[in-house]
Short mmCIF file of C-alpha atoms and ligand atoms in Angstrom, two decimals:
data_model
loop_
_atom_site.label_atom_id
_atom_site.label_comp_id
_atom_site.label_asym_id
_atom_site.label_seq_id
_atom_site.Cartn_x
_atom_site.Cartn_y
_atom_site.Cartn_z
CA UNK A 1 -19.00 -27.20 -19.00
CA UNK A 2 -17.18 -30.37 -19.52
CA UNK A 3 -18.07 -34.04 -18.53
CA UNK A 4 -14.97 -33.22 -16.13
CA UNK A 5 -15.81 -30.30 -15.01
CA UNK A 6 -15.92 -31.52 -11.31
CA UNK A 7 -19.48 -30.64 -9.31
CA UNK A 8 -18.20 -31.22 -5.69
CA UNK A 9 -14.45 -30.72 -4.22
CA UNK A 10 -12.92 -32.58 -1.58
CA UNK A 11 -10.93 -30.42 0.26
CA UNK A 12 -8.44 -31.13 3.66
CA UNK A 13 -10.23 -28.94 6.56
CA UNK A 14 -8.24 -25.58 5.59
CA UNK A 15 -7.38 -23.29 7.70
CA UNK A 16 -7.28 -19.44 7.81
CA UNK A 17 -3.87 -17.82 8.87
CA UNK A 18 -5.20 -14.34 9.17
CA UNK A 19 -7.97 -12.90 10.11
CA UNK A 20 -10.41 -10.15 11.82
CA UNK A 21 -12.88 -11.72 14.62
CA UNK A 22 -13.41 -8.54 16.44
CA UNK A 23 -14.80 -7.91 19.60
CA UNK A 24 -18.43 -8.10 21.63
CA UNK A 25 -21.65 -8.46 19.43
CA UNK A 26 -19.63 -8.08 15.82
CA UNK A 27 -17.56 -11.17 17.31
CA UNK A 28 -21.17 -12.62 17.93
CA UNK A 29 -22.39 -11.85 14.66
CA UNK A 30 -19.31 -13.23 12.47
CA UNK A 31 -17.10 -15.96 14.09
CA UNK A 32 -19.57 -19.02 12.92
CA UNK A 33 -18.97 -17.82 9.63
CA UNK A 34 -15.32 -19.11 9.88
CA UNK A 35 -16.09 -21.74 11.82
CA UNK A 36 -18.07 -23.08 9.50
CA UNK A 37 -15.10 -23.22 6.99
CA UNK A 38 -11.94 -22.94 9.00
CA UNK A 39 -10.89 -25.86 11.71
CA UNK A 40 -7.85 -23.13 12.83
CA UNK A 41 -7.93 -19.21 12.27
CA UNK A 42 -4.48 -16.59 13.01
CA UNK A 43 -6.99 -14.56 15.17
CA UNK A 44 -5.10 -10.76 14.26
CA UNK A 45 -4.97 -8.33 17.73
CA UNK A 46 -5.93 -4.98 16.48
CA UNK A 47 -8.87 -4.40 19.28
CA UNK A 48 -9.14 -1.13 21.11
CA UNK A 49 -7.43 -1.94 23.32
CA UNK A 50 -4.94 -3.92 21.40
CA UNK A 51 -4.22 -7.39 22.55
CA UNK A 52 -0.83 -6.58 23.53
CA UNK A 53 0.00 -9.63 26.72
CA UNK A 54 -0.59 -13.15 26.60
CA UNK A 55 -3.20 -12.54 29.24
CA UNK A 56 -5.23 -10.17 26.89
CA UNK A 57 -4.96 -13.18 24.17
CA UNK A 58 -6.17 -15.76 26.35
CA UNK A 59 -9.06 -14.21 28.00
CA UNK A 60 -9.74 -12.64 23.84
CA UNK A 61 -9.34 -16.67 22.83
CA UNK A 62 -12.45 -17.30 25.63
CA UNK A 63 -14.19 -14.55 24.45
CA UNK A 64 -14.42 -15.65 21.02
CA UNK A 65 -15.30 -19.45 22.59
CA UNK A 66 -18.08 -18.15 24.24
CA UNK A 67 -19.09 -15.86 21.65
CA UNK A 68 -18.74 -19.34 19.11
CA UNK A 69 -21.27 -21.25 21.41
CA UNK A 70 -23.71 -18.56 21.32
CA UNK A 71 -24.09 -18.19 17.99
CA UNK A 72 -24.86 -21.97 17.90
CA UNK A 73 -21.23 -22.53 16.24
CA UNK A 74 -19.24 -26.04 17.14
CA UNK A 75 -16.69 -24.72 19.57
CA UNK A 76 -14.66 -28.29 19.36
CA UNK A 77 -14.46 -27.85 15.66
CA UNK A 78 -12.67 -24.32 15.83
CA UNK A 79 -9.36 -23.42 17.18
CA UNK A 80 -8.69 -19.61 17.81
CA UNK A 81 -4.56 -19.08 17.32
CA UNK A 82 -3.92 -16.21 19.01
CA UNK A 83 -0.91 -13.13 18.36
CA UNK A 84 0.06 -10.39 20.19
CA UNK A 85 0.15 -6.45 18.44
CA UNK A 86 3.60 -5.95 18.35
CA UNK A 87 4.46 -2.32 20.61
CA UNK A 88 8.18 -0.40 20.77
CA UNK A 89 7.62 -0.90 24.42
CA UNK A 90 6.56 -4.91 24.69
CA UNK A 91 9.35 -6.43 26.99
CA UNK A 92 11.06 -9.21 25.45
CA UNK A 93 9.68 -12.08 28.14
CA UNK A 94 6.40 -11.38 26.68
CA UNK A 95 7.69 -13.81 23.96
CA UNK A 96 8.45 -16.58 26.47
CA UNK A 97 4.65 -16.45 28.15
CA UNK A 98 3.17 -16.49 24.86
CA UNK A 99 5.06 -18.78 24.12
CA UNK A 100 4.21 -21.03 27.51
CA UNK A 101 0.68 -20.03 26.91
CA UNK A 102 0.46 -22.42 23.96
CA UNK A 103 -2.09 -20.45 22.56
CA UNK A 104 -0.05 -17.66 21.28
CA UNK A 105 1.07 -18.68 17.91
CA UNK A 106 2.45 -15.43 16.48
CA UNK A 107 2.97 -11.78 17.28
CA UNK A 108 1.98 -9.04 14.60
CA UNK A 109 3.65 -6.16 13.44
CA UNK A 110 1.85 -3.14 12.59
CA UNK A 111 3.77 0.02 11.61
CA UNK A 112 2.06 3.25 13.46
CA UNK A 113 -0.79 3.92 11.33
CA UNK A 114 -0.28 1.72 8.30
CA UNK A 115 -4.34 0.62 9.15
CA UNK A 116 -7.21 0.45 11.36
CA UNK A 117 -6.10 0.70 14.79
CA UNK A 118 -2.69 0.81 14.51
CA UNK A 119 -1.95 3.69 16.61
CA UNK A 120 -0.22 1.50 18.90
CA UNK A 121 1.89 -0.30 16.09
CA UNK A 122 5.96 0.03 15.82
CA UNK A 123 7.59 3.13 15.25
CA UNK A 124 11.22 2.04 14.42
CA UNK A 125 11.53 -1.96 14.50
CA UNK A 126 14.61 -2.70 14.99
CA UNK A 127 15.55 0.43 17.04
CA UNK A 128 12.93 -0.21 19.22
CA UNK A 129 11.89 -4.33 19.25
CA UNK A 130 15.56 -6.01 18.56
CA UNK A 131 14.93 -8.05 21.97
CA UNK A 132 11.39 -8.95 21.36
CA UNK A 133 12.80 -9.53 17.59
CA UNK A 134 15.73 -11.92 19.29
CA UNK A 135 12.79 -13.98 21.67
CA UNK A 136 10.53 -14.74 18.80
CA UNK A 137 13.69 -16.07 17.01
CA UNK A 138 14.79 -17.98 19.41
CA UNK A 139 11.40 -19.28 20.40
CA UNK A 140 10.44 -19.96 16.93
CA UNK A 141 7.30 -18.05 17.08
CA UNK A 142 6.61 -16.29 13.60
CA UNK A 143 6.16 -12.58 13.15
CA UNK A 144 3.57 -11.48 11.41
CA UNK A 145 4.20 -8.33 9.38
CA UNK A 146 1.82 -5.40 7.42
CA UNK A 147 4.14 -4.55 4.51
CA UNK A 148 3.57 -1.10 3.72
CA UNK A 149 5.34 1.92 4.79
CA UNK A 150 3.81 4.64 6.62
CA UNK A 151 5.27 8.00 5.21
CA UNK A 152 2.22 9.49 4.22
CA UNK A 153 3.93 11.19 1.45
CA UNK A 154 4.57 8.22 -0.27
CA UNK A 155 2.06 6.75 -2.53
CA UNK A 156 -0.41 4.44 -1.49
CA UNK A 157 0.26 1.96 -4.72
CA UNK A 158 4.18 2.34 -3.97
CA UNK A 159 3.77 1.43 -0.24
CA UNK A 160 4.25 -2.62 -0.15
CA UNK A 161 6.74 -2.10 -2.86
CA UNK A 162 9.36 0.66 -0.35
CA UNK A 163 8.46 -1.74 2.66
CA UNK A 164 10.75 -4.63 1.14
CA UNK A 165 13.92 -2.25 0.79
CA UNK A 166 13.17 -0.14 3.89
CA UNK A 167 12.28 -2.52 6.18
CA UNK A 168 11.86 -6.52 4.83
CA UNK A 169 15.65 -6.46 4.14
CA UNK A 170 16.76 -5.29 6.87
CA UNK A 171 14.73 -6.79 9.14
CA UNK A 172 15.67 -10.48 7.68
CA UNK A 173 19.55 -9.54 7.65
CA UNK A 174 19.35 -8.67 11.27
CA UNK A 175 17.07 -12.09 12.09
CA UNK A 176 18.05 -14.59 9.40
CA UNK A 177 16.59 -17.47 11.50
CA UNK A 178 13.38 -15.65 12.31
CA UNK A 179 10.11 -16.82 10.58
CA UNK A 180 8.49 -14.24 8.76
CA UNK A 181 4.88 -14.17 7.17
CA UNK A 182 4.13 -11.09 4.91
CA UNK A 183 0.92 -10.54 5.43
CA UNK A 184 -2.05 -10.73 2.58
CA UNK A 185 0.76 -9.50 -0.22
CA UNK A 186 -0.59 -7.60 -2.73
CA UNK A 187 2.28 -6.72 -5.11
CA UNK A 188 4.54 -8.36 -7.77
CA UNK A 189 7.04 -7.18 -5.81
CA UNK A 190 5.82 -9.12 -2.46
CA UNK A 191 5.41 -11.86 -4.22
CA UNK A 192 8.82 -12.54 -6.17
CA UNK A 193 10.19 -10.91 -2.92
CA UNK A 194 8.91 -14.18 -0.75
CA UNK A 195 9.32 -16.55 -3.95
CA UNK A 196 13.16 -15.80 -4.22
CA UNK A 197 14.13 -14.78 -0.93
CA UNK A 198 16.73 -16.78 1.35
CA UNK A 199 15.59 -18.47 4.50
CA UNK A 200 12.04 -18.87 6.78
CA UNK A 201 9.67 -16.48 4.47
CA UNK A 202 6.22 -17.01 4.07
CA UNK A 203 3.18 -14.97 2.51
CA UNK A 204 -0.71 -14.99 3.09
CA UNK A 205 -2.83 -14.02 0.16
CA UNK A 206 -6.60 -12.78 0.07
CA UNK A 207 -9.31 -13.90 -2.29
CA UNK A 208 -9.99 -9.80 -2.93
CA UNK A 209 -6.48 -9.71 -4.16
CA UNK A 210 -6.67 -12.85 -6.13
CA UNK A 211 -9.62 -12.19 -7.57
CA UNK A 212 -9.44 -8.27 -8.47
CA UNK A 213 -7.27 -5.89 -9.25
CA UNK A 214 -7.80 -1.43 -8.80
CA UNK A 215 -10.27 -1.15 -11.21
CA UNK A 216 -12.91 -2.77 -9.03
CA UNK A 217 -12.67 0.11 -6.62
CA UNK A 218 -14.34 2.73 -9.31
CA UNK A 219 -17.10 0.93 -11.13
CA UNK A 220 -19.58 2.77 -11.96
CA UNK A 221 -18.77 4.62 -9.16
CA UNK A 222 -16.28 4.70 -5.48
CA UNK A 223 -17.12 1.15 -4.53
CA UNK A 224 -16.27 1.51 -0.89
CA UNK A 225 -16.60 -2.27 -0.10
CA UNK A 226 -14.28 -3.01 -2.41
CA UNK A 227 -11.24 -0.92 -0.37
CA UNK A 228 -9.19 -2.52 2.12
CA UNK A 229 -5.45 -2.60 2.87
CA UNK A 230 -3.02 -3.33 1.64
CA UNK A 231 -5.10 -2.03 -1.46
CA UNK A 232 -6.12 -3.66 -4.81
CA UNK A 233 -3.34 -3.21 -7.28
CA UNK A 234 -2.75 -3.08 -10.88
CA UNK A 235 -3.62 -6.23 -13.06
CA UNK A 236 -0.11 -7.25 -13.47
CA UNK A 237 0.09 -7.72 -9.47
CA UNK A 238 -2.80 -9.59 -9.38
CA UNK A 239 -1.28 -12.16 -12.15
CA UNK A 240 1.56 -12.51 -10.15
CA UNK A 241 -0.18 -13.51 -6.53
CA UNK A 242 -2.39 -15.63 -8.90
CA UNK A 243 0.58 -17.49 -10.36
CA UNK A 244 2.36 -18.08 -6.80
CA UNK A 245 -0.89 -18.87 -4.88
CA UNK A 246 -1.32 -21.56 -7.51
CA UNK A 247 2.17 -22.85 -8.24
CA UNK A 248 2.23 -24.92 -5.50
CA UNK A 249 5.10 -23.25 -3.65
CA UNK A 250 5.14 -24.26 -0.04
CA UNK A 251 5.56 -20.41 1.18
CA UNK A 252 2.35 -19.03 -0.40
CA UNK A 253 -0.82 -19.72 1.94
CA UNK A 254 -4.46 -18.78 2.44
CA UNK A 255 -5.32 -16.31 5.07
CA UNK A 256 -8.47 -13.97 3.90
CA UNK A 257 -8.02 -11.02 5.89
CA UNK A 258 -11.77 -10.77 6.64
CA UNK A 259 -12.09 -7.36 8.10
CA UNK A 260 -15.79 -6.63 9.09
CA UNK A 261 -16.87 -3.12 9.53
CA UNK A 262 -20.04 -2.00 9.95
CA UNK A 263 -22.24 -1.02 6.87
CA UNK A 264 -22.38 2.75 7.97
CA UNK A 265 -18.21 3.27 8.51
CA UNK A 266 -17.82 1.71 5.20
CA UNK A 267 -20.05 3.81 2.99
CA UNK A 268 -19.15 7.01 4.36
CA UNK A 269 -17.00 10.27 3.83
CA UNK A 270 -14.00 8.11 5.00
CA UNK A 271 -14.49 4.66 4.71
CA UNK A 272 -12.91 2.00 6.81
CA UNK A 273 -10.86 -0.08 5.05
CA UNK A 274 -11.96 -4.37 4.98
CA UNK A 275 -13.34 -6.26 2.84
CA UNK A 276 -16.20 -9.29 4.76
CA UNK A 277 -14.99 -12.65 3.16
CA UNK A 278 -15.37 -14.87 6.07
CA UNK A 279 -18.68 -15.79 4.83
CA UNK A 280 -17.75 -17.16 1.38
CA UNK A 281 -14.02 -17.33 1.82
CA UNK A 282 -13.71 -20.89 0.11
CA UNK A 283 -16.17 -20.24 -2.96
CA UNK A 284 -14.05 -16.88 -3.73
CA UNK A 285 -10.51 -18.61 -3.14
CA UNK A 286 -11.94 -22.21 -5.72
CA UNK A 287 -13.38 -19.35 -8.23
CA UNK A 288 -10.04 -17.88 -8.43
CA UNK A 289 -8.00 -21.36 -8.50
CA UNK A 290 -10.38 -22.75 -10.82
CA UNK A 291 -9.91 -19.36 -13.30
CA UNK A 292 -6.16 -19.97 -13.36
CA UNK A 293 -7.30 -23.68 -14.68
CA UNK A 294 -5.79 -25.01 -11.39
CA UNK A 295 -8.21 -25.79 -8.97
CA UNK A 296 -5.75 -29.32 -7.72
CA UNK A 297 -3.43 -26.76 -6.26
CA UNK A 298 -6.14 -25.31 -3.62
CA UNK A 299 -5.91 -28.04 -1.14
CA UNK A 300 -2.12 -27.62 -0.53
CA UNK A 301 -2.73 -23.86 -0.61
CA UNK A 302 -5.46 -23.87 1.42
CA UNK A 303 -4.77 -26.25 4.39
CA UNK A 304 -0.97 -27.59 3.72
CA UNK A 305 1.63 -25.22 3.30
CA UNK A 306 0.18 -23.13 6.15
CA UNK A 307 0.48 -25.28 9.26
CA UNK A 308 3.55 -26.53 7.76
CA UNK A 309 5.21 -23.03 7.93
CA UNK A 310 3.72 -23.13 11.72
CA UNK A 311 4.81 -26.31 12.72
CA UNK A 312 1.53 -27.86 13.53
CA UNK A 313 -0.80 -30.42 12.00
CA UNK A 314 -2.46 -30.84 9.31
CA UNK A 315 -6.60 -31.50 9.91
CA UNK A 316 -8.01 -34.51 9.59
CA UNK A 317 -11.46 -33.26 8.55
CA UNK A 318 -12.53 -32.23 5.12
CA UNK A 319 -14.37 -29.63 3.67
CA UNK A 320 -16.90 -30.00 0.54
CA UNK A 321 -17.67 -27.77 -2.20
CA UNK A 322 -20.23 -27.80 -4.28
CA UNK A 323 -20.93 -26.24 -7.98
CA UNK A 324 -24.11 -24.43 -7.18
CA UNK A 325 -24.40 -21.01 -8.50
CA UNK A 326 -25.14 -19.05 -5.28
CA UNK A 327 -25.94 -15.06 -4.97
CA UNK A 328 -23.94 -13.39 -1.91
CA UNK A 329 -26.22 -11.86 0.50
CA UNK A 330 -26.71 -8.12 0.20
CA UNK A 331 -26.27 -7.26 3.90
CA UNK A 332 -26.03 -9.82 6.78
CA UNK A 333 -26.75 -8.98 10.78
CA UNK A 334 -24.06 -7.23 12.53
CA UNK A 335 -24.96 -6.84 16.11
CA UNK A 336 -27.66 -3.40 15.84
CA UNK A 337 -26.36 -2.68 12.42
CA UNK A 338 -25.45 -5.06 9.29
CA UNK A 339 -22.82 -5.72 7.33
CA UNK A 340 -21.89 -5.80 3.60
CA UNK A 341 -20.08 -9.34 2.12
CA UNK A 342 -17.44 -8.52 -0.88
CA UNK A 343 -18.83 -9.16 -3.89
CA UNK A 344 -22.49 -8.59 -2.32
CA UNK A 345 -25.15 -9.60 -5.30
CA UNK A 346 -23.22 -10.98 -7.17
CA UNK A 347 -22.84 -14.78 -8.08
CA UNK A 348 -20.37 -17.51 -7.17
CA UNK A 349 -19.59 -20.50 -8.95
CA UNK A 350 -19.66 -22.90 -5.81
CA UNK A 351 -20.44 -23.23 -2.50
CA UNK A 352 -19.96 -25.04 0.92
CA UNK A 353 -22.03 -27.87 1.36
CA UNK A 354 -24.02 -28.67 4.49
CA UNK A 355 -22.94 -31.14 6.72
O1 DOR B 1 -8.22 -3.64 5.16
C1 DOR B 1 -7.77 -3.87 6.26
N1 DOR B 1 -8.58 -3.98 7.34
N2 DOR B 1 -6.46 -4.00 6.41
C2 DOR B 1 -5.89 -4.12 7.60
O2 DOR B 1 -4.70 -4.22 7.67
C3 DOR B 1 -6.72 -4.06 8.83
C4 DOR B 1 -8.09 -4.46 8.58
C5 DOR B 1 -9.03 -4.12 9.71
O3 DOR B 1 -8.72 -4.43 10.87
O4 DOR B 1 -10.09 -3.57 9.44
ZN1 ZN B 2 -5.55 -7.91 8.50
#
């Protein structure tokens, strides 16, 4: 360590444009984990039900208030933005009461069983959702999309790759004025696709896929908490979201994709795929900034380039890290069961400091 090797960063309040709050006591268990980090999260829809109406959202957006106080979180410090789960049959005014609602920010495309509970998703996008496609455009409400394919003959590494020629292209030629976020990109491809493309493109990227690449699925063994989805890719994808994420380009943002599942349905014969970052989201995003030797770009990454993609403000709080080697919990409550963080046991380089 050098003399300016800094001990404590000052961070802008950041923000986290996607993530997985769930529902009930799992709500309960993890939403003061992002609140303790996060002033704003993109709160994703995939319940069971899926939050499909701007009356779903709203009462969800309660839910997760009331679920906030009772874990003893600060419920004027946290701001639930909610999206709708994109169907082929939502009607096109949907748009304009989200929209009203001023608490819908975004609505979310899932393609039918790309991930968990996405039964519901899109089966042909602009065959089926051209109107709701045409409302969100002329709204201005961003779409939020899952880039992968869903052929299940195609390969799982190939998936994010086929989704840019299949469906990102032609999705953007039809809508050239629609905002577009490619959600947590884990590819070369995703990444020079957002860096080069024409028009409103943006892309949220995970710590997992910052910080890892395939290998840390297998060792020693099928490390199930390790697998969500998109999956971890080769090392040369991973250089490339590390080199965007930290280049300072306005399009590249953080959202962590928490996904919390339940110890049980992740070690088991088919594991559901998440990886639990809300607890440590910061720590794993500064360890991977601060490995690329550029820990000044985190700030903009982290609580700039997002809101200014949404078109809202910029916090006025800060957040403070602190270099204080810290061990990640092996398990942590999760309503009658627990859960397991990424990384579990292992040790971080910093961490949030009280207060
Ligand atoms: O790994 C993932 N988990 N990827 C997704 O797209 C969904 C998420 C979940 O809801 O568990
Ligand atoms: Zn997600």
């Amino acid at each position: 360590m050098t003399s300016d090797t800094p001990q404590r960063l000052t961070l802008t309040r950041p923000d986290d444009w996607h993530l997985h709050l769930r529902d009930g006591a799992a709500l309960e268990a993890v939403v003061a984990d992002s609140a303790r980090q996060f002033a704003r999260a993109i709160v994703m829809p995939n319940l069971k039900p899926p939050v499909t109406t701007t009356d779903a959202a709203v009462a969800y957006r309660d839910r997760i208030l009331a679920a906030l106080r009772q874990a003893g979180g600060d419920v004027t410090a946290f701001d639930p933005l909610m999206t709708l789960y994109l169907t082929d049959n939502m009607p096109a005014d949907e748009i304009r009461r989200a929209k009203a609602s001023g608490v819908v920010k975004a609505v979310k495309l899932y393609p039918a069983g790309a991930t968990t509970n996405s039964d519901a998703g899109v089966t042909d996008l602009l065959g089926r959702c051209a109107p709701v496609l045409e409302a969100l455009q002329r709204e201005d409400m961003p779409l939020l999309v899952h880039g992968e394919v869903t052929d299940p003959s195609t390969d799982v590494f190939d998936r994010e790759a086929l989704f840019i020629d299949q469906v990102m292209i032609p999705l953007r030629r039809a809508f050239p004025a629609l905002k577009v976020v490619f959600e947590h990109i884990t590819t070369r491809d995703g990444a020079h696709y957002v860096r080069d493309a024409e028009g409103p493109v943006a892309a949220t990227i995970t710590p997992q896929h910052l910080l890892y690449n395939r290998n840390a699925l297998f060792i020693g063994g099928v490390r199930p908490h390790w697998y969500c989805l998109p999956i971890l890719k080769r090392e040369v994808h991973r250089e490339a979201l590390v080199e965007v994420a930290t280049s300072g380009n306005p399009r590249f943002f953080l959202g962590t994709d928490s996904a919390p599942h339940a110890r049980g349905l992740k070690e088991h014969a088919c594991g559901c795929a998440g990886c639990y970052t809300a607890l440590h989201a910061m720590p794993l995003y500064a360890m991977a900034f601060e490995k690329a030797g550029r820990l000044e770009a985190l700030d903009d990454f982290a609580s700039r380039f997002g809101p200014e993609f949404y078109g809202l403000p910029r916090n006025t709080g800060t957040l403070v890290l602190e270099r204080v080697p810290t061990v990640v919990p092996d398990e942590l409550p999760f309503g009658a069961t627990t859960i397991v963080p990424l990384a579990a046991g292992e040790t971080l380089d910093w961490r949030v400091a009280a207060g």
